mmCIF file of N, CA and C in Angstrom:
data_model
loop_
_atom_site.group_PDB
_atom_site.id
_atom_site.type_symbol
_atom_site.label_atom_id
_atom_site.label_comp_id
_atom_site.label_asym_id
_atom_site.label_seq_id
_atom_site.Cartn_x
_atom_site.Cartn_y
_atom_site.Cartn_z
ATOM 1 N N MET A 1 7.038 11.593 -0.283
ATOM 2 C CA MET A 1 5.851 10.974 -0.715
ATOM 3 C C MET A 1 5.187 10.989 -1.190
ATOM 4 N N ILE A 2 4.592 12.363 -1.236
ATOM 5 C CA ILE A 2 2.997 12.577 -1.764
ATOM 6 C C ILE A 2 3.214 12.500 -3.416
ATOM 7 N N ALA A 3 4.013 13.138 -3.071
ATOM 8 C CA ALA A 3 4.628 13.333 -4.882
ATOM 9 C C ALA A 3 5.188 11.959 -6.237
ATOM 10 N N ASN A 4 5.448 10.836 -4.817
ATOM 11 C CA ASN A 4 5.586 9.824 -5.606
ATOM 12 C C ASN A 4 4.631 9.089 -5.728
ATOM 13 N N ALA A 5 3.374 9.400 -4.821
ATOM 14 C CA ALA A 5 1.626 8.740 -4.667
ATOM 15 C C ALA A 5 1.315 9.465 -5.340
ATOM 16 N N VAL A 6 1.379 10.970 -6.262
ATOM 17 C CA VAL A 6 0.566 11.559 -7.167
ATOM 18 C C VAL A 6 1.111 10.830 -8.245
ATOM 19 N N PHE A 7 2.478 10.587 -8.507
ATOM 20 C CA PHE A 7 3.172 10.423 -9.838
ATOM 21 C C PHE A 7 2.700 8.685 -10.142
ATOM 22 N N VAL A 8 2.734 7.609 -9.324
ATOM 23 C CA VAL A 8 2.133 6.597 -9.353
ATOM 24 C C VAL A 8 0.676 6.034 -9.846
ATOM 25 N N ALA A 9 -0.057 6.963 -8.671
ATOM 26 C CA ALA A 9 -1.762 7.263 -8.936
ATOM 27 C C ALA A 9 -1.578 7.290 -10.514
ATOM 28 N N THR A 10 -1.432 8.443 -10.837
ATOM 29 C CA THR A 10 -1.740 9.127 -12.095
ATOM 30 C C THR A 10 -1.303 8.275 -13.124
ATOM 31 N N LEU A 11 -0.142 7.407 -13.665
ATOM 32 C CA LEU A 11 0.257 6.309 -13.933
ATOM 33 C C LEU A 11 -0.466 5.394 -13.934
ATOM 34 N N VAL A 12 -1.434 5.127 -13.007
ATOM 35 C CA VAL A 12 -2.327 3.629 -12.894
ATOM 36 C C VAL A 12 -4.039 4.465 -13.467
ATOM 37 N N PHE A 13 -4.061 5.969 -12.765
ATOM 38 C CA PHE A 13 -5.004 6.484 -13.775
ATOM 39 C C PHE A 13 -5.264 6.564 -14.863
ATOM 40 N N LEU A 14 -4.467 6.674 -15.781
ATOM 41 C CA LEU A 14 -3.814 6.541 -17.393
ATOM 42 C C LEU A 14 -3.706 5.364 -18.160
ATOM 43 N N ALA A 15 -3.699 4.419 -17.252
ATOM 44 C CA ALA A 15 -3.349 2.854 -18.302
ATOM 45 C C ALA A 15 -4.750 2.489 -17.793
ATOM 46 N N LEU A 16 -5.536 2.675 -16.883
ATOM 47 C CA LEU A 16 -7.235 2.922 -16.755
ATOM 48 C C LEU A 16 -7.605 3.002 -17.938
ATOM 49 N N ILE A 17 -7.450 4.704 -18.150
ATOM 50 C CA ILE A 17 -8.073 5.317 -19.082
ATOM 51 C C ILE A 17 -7.724 4.802 -20.461
ATOM 52 N N PHE A 18 -6.720 4.901 -20.755
ATOM 53 C CA PHE A 18 -6.415 4.051 -22.141
ATOM 54 C C PHE A 18 -6.819 2.263 -22.480
ATOM 55 N N TRP A 19 -6.669 1.920 -21.271
ATOM 56 C CA TRP A 19 -7.694 0.316 -21.451
ATOM 57 C C TRP A 19 -8.766 0.397 -21.662
ATOM 58 N N MET A 20 -9.865 0.978 -20.627
ATOM 59 C CA MET A 20 -10.658 1.138 -21.028
ATOM 60 C C MET A 20 -11.175 1.912 -21.985
ATOM 61 N N SER A 21 -10.819 3.279 -23.141
ATOM 62 C CA SER A 21 -10.788 3.673 -24.470
ATOM 63 C C SER A 21 -10.671 2.707 -25.431
ATOM 64 N N ARG A 22 -10.135 1.588 -25.244
ATOM 65 C CA ARG A 22 -9.724 0.321 -26.375
ATOM 66 C C ARG A 22 -11.127 -0.680 -26.241
ATOM 67 N N GLU A 23 -11.404 -0.544 -24.831
ATOM 68 C CA GLU A 23 -12.352 -1.372 -24.736
ATOM 69 C C GLU A 23 -13.806 -1.191 -24.950
ATOM 70 N N PHE A 24 -14.285 0.328 -25.125
ATOM 71 C CA PHE A 24 -15.194 0.880 -25.455
ATOM 72 C C PHE A 24 -15.105 1.586 -26.736
ATOM 73 N N VAL A 25 -14.613 0.730 -27.577
ATOM 74 C CA VAL A 25 -14.688 1.262 -29.027
ATOM 75 C C VAL A 25 -15.732 1.304 -29.689
ATOM 76 N N PHE A 26 -16.795 -0.007 -28.893
ATOM 77 C CA PHE A 26 -18.286 0.273 -29.702
ATOM 78 C C PHE A 26 -19.069 1.137 -29.736
ATOM 79 N N LEU A 27 -19.298 1.702 -28.236
ATOM 80 C CA LEU A 27 -19.640 3.255 -28.193
ATOM 81 C C LEU A 27 -19.285 4.122 -28.739
ATOM 82 N N THR A 28 -18.277 4.701 -29.608
ATOM 83 C CA THR A 28 -17.792 5.822 -30.246
ATOM 84 C C THR A 28 -18.914 6.604 -30.782
ATOM 85 N N ALA A 29 -19.860 5.889 -31.423
ATOM 86 C CA ALA A 29 -20.684 6.199 -32.466
ATOM 87 C C ALA A 29 -21.608 7.010 -31.230
ATOM 88 N N TRP A 30 -22.108 6.566 -30.412
ATOM 89 C CA TRP A 30 -22.402 7.756 -29.312
ATOM 90 C C TRP A 30 -22.084 8.357 -28.037
ATOM 91 N N ARG A 31 -20.687 8.772 -28.772
ATOM 92 C CA ARG A 31 -19.309 9.132 -27.903
ATOM 93 C C ARG A 31 -20.342 11.061 -27.546
ATOM 94 N N ALA A 32 -20.603 11.673 -28.723
ATOM 95 C CA ALA A 32 -21.436 12.946 -28.262
ATOM 96 C C ALA A 32 -22.662 13.119 -27.261
ATOM 97 N N LEU A 33 -23.656 11.965 -27.918
ATOM 98 C CA LEU A 33 -24.663 11.719 -26.935
ATOM 99 C C LEU A 33 -24.361 11.452 -25.214
ATOM 100 N N ILE A 34 -23.433 10.564 -25.105
ATOM 101 C CA ILE A 34 -22.794 9.837 -23.658
ATOM 102 C C ILE A 34 -22.600 11.198 -23.161
ATOM 103 N N LEU A 35 -21.785 11.800 -23.746
ATOM 104 C CA LEU A 35 -20.814 12.520 -22.905
ATOM 105 C C LEU A 35 -21.309 13.637 -22.712
ATOM 106 N N HIS A 36 -22.411 14.834 -23.751
ATOM 107 C CA HIS A 36 -23.476 15.391 -23.069
ATOM 108 C C HIS A 36 -24.074 15.732 -21.951
ATOM 109 N N ALA A 37 -24.612 13.743 -22.005
ATOM 110 C CA ALA A 37 -25.780 13.511 -20.925
ATOM 111 C C ALA A 37 -25.285 13.607 -19.924
ATOM 112 N N TYR A 38 -23.753 12.813 -19.455
ATOM 113 C CA TYR A 38 -23.409 12.337 -18.435
ATOM 114 C C TYR A 38 -21.986 12.602 -17.894
ATOM 115 N N LEU A 39 -21.287 14.264 -18.401
ATOM 116 C CA LEU A 39 -20.186 14.416 -18.297
ATOM 117 C C LEU A 39 -20.150 14.754 -17.401
ATOM 118 N N LYS A 40 -21.028 14.861 -16.196
ATOM 119 C CA LYS A 40 -20.638 15.341 -15.065
ATOM 120 C C LYS A 40 -20.588 13.980 -14.668
ATOM 121 N N THR A 41 -21.541 12.843 -14.488
ATOM 122 C CA THR A 41 -21.213 12.065 -13.648
ATOM 123 C C THR A 41 -19.856 11.361 -14.248
ATOM 124 N N ILE A 42 -19.698 11.005 -14.940
ATOM 125 C CA ILE A 42 -18.167 10.681 -15.514
ATOM 126 C C ILE A 42 -17.341 11.806 -14.644
ATOM 127 N N ALA A 43 -17.280 12.249 -14.726
ATOM 128 C CA ALA A 43 -15.715 13.523 -14.018
ATOM 129 C C ALA A 43 -15.688 13.209 -12.744
ATOM 130 N N LEU A 44 -17.049 13.448 -11.920
ATOM 131 C CA LEU A 44 -17.474 12.981 -10.700
ATOM 132 C C LEU A 44 -16.360 11.501 -9.816
ATOM 133 N N TYR A 45 -17.058 10.498 -11.184
ATOM 134 C CA TYR A 45 -16.603 9.280 -10.911
ATOM 135 C C TYR A 45 -15.137 9.458 -10.915
ATOM 136 N N CYS A 46 -14.577 9.890 -12.144
ATOM 137 C CA CYS A 46 -13.096 10.232 -12.619
ATOM 138 C C CYS A 46 -12.182 10.770 -10.998
ATOM 139 N N ALA A 47 -12.864 11.678 -10.837
ATOM 140 C CA ALA A 47 -12.176 12.216 -9.400
ATOM 141 C C ALA A 47 -12.389 11.396 -8.007
ATOM 142 N N LEU A 48 -13.222 10.595 -7.950
ATOM 143 C CA LEU A 48 -13.408 9.584 -6.765
ATOM 144 C C LEU A 48 -12.560 8.405 -7.113
ATOM 145 N N LEU A 49 -11.639 8.249 -7.976
ATOM 146 C CA LEU A 49 -11.538 7.151 -8.855
ATOM 147 C C LEU A 49 -9.618 7.295 -8.621
ATOM 148 N N PHE A 50 -9.460 8.393 -8.775
ATOM 149 C CA PHE A 50 -8.239 8.901 -8.560
ATOM 150 C C PHE A 50 -7.954 9.278 -7.325
ATOM 151 N N THR A 51 -9.167 9.758 -6.626
ATOM 152 C CA THR A 51 -8.531 10.318 -5.017
ATOM 153 C C THR A 51 -8.889 8.542 -4.436
ATOM 154 N N ASN A 52 -9.461 7.633 -4.640
ATOM 155 C CA ASN A 52 -9.237 6.640 -4.399
ATOM 156 C C ASN A 52 -7.577 5.540 -4.692
ATOM 157 N N LEU A 53 -7.045 6.060 -5.903
ATOM 158 C CA LEU A 53 -6.165 5.233 -6.448
ATOM 159 C C LEU A 53 -4.591 6.172 -5.771
ATOM 160 N N LEU A 54 -5.068 7.483 -5.080
ATOM 161 C CA LEU A 54 -4.237 8.324 -4.227
ATOM 162 C C LEU A 54 -4.253 7.252 -3.188
ATOM 163 N N GLY A 55 -5.141 7.630 -2.460
ATOM 164 C CA GLY A 55 -5.285 6.549 -0.873
ATOM 165 C C GLY A 55 -4.398 6.053 -0.821
ATOM 166 N N LEU A 56 -4.943 4.945 -1.736
ATOM 167 C CA LEU A 56 -4.121 3.454 -1.851
ATOM 168 C C LEU A 56 -2.980 3.231 -2.074
ATOM 169 N N THR A 57 -2.290 4.326 -2.785
ATOM 170 C CA THR A 57 -1.080 4.191 -3.274
ATOM 171 C C THR A 57 -0.010 4.939 -2.309
ATOM 172 N N ILE A 58 -0.390 6.276 -1.036
ATOM 173 C CA ILE A 58 0.124 6.438 -0.055
ATOM 174 C C ILE A 58 0.082 5.373 0.746
ATOM 175 N N TRP A 59 -1.230 5.042 1.006
ATOM 176 C CA TRP A 59 -0.896 3.126 1.643
ATOM 177 C C TRP A 59 0.007 2.396 1.581
ATOM 178 N N ILE A 60 0.244 2.001 0.803
ATOM 179 C CA ILE A 60 1.496 1.391 0.600
ATOM 180 C C ILE A 60 2.065 1.509 0.413
ATOM 181 N N GLU A 61 2.864 2.764 -0.251
ATOM 182 C CA GLU A 61 4.004 3.509 0.482
ATOM 183 C C GLU A 61 4.278 2.837 1.400
ATOM 184 N N ARG A 62 3.412 3.963 3.098
ATOM 185 C CA ARG A 62 3.730 4.145 4.444
ATOM 186 C C ARG A 62 3.869 2.393 4.350
ATOM 187 N N LYS A 63 3.010 1.518 4.225
ATOM 188 C CA LYS A 63 3.263 0.003 4.809
ATOM 189 C C LYS A 63 4.063 -0.573 4.314
ATOM 190 N N PHE A 64 4.870 -0.354 3.435
ATOM 191 C CA PHE A 64 6.169 -0.866 2.713
ATOM 192 C C PHE A 64 7.755 -0.143 2.804
ATOM 193 N N PHE A 65 7.239 1.518 2.759
ATOM 194 C CA PHE A 65 8.754 1.624 2.589
ATOM 195 C C PHE A 65 9.006 2.576 3.863
ATOM 196 N N LEU A 66 7.731 3.152 4.918
ATOM 197 C CA LEU A 66 8.278 3.630 5.711
ATOM 198 C C LEU A 66 7.891 3.071 6.932
ATOM 199 N N ARG A 67 8.936 1.741 6.318
ATOM 200 C CA ARG A 67 8.783 0.182 8.076
ATOM 201 C C ARG A 67 9.338 0.584 9.058
ATOM 202 N N ASP A 68 9.587 0.412 9.958
ATOM 203 C CA ASP A 68 10.658 0.734 11.000
ATOM 204 C C ASP A 68 11.529 2.084 10.906
ATOM 205 N N THR A 69 10.665 3.212 10.702
ATOM 206 C CA THR A 69 10.707 4.650 10.815
ATOM 207 C C THR A 69 11.669 4.866 12.344
ATOM 208 N N GLY A 70 9.747 4.419 13.424
ATOM 209 C CA GLY A 70 10.438 5.248 14.445
ATOM 210 C C GLY A 70 11.753 4.460 15.642
ATOM 211 N N ARG A 71 11.996 3.046 14.552
ATOM 212 C CA ARG A 71 13.113 2.754 15.128
ATOM 213 C C ARG A 71 14.681 3.062 15.063
ATOM 214 N N LYS A 72 14.258 3.390 13.574
ATOM 215 C CA LYS A 72 15.614 4.207 12.782
ATOM 216 C C LYS A 72 15.672 5.795 13.183
ATOM 217 N N LEU A 73 14.428 6.133 13.653
ATOM 218 C CA LEU A 73 14.768 7.618 14.101
ATOM 219 C C LEU A 73 15.038 7.539 15.398
ATOM 220 N N LYS A 74 15.336 6.687 16.375
ATOM 221 C CA LYS A 74 15.708 6.529 17.519
ATOM 222 C C LYS A 74 16.981 6.617 17.778
ATOM 223 N N HIS A 75 17.434 5.680 16.623
ATOM 224 C CA HIS A 75 19.104 5.396 16.592
ATOM 225 C C HIS A 75 19.675 6.691 16.200
ATOM 226 N N PHE A 76 19.061 7.121 15.282
ATOM 227 C CA PHE A 76 18.989 8.590 14.685
ATOM 228 C C PHE A 76 19.344 9.721 15.881
ATOM 229 N N ASP A 77 18.556 9.462 16.811
ATOM 230 C CA ASP A 77 18.807 10.670 18.073
ATOM 231 C C ASP A 77 19.588 10.323 19.557
ATOM 232 N N GLN A 78 19.477 8.918 19.645
ATOM 233 C CA GLN A 78 20.749 8.683 19.623
ATOM 234 C C GLN A 78 22.230 8.369 19.726
ATOM 235 N N GLU A 79 22.149 9.045 18.406
ATOM 236 C CA GLU A 79 23.554 8.881 17.871
ATOM 237 C C GLU A 79 24.015 10.411 17.739
ATOM 238 N N ILE A 80 22.416 10.977 17.730
ATOM 239 C CA ILE A 80 23.247 12.462 18.184
ATOM 240 C C ILE A 80 23.647 12.915 19.070
ATOM 241 N N HIS A 81 23.052 12.423 20.516
ATOM 242 C CA HIS A 81 22.565 12.814 21.805
ATOM 243 C C HIS A 81 24.243 12.164 22.417
ATOM 244 N N THR A 82 24.445 11.274 21.519
ATOM 245 C CA THR A 82 26.514 10.696 22.377
ATOM 246 C C THR A 82 27.012 11.478 21.207
ATOM 247 N N GLY A 83 26.806 12.469 20.694
ATOM 248 C CA GLY A 83 28.634 12.815 20.044
ATOM 249 C C GLY A 83 28.561 11.671 18.911
ATOM 250 N N LYS A 84 28.636 10.628 18.825
ATOM 251 C CA LYS A 84 28.879 9.482 17.610
ATOM 252 C C LYS A 84 28.238 9.745 16.897
ATOM 253 N N SER A 85 28.285 11.082 15.940
ATOM 254 C CA SER A 85 27.503 10.999 13.981
ATOM 255 C C SER A 85 28.569 11.929 13.713
ATOM 256 N N GLU A 86 28.608 11.621 12.206
ATOM 257 C CA GLU A 86 28.899 11.871 11.174
ATOM 258 C C GLU A 86 27.943 13.253 10.818
ATOM 259 N N LEU A 87 27.397 13.907 11.602
ATOM 260 C CA LEU A 87 26.680 14.925 11.006
ATOM 261 C C LEU A 87 26.877 16.475 10.854
ATOM 262 N N SER A 88 27.468 17.455 9.956
ATOM 263 C CA SER A 88 27.406 18.588 9.878
ATOM 264 C C SER A 88 27.937 19.362 10.748
ATOM 265 N N ALA A 89 28.717 20.157 11.246
ATOM 266 C CA ALA A 89 28.100 20.653 12.167
ATOM 267 C C ALA A 89 27.245 22.097 12.496
ATOM 268 N N GLU A 90 26.758 22.307 11.591
ATOM 269 C CA GLU A 90 25.931 22.768 11.295
ATOM 270 C C GLU A 90 24.289 22.674 12.170
ATOM 271 N N ILE A 91 24.196 20.943 11.623
ATOM 272 C CA ILE A 91 22.953 20.268 12.030
ATOM 273 C C ILE A 91 23.889 19.907 13.567
ATOM 274 N N LEU A 92 25.063 19.770 14.343
ATOM 275 C CA LEU A 92 24.606 18.842 15.861
ATOM 276 C C LEU A 92 24.333 20.927 16.144
ATOM 277 N N SER A 93 24.984 21.833 15.513
ATOM 278 C CA SER A 93 24.547 23.075 16.644
ATOM 279 C C SER A 93 23.193 23.217 16.585
ATOM 280 N N ARG A 94 22.285 23.519 15.584
ATOM 281 C CA ARG A 94 20.981 23.495 15.603
ATOM 282 C C ARG A 94 20.643 22.337 17.134
ATOM 283 N N PHE A 95 21.040 21.022 17.113
ATOM 284 C CA PHE A 95 20.018 19.936 17.419
ATOM 285 C C PHE A 95 21.026 20.414 19.002
ATOM 286 N N SER A 96 22.119 20.985 19.548
ATOM 287 C CA SER A 96 22.890 21.473 21.049
ATOM 288 C C SER A 96 22.201 22.757 21.153
ATOM 289 N N ASP A 97 21.561 23.575 20.356
ATOM 290 C CA ASP A 97 20.495 24.693 20.252
ATOM 291 C C ASP A 97 19.495 24.586 21.430
ATOM 292 N N GLN A 98 19.406 23.787 20.392
ATOM 293 C CA GLN A 98 17.402 22.868 21.120
ATOM 294 C C GLN A 98 17.758 22.847 22.358
ATOM 295 N N GLU A 99 18.818 21.360 22.748
ATOM 296 C CA GLU A 99 18.802 20.556 23.808
ATOM 297 C C GLU A 99 18.468 22.098 25.006
ATOM 298 N N GLU A 100 19.754 23.138 24.898
ATOM 299 C CA GLU A 100 19.584 24.104 25.888
ATOM 300 C C GLU A 100 18.608 25.128 26.354
ATOM 301 N N GLN A 101 18.210 25.053 25.240
ATOM 302 C CA GLN A 101 16.414 25.794 25.369
ATOM 303 C C GLN A 101 15.251 25.213 26.525
ATOM 304 N N LEU A 102 15.633 23.719 26.737
ATOM 305 C CA LEU A 102 14.773 22.697 26.855
ATOM 306 C C LEU A 102 15.068 22.438 28.518
#
């Protein structure tokens, strides 16, 4: 989930950068002066923007793609305990070993 969120946030961030570079063409003559004076501020702003985009992406993924996860896991747990599952023998042996230890 984190890898997907980083990928989506990176795509959105790059799209914003390309769009802004088109919008600020009139500043090209003063590019060196602006970067010399405000490079740290611009880098900090970009880092904060990326962090916010990443947080928003993770929130959206959790909200829409991990819906009803508890219900699904409960159903999966019931299948394991009743023995009516199509899991491999290795997974079933691991779960049965854990139950015996408890």
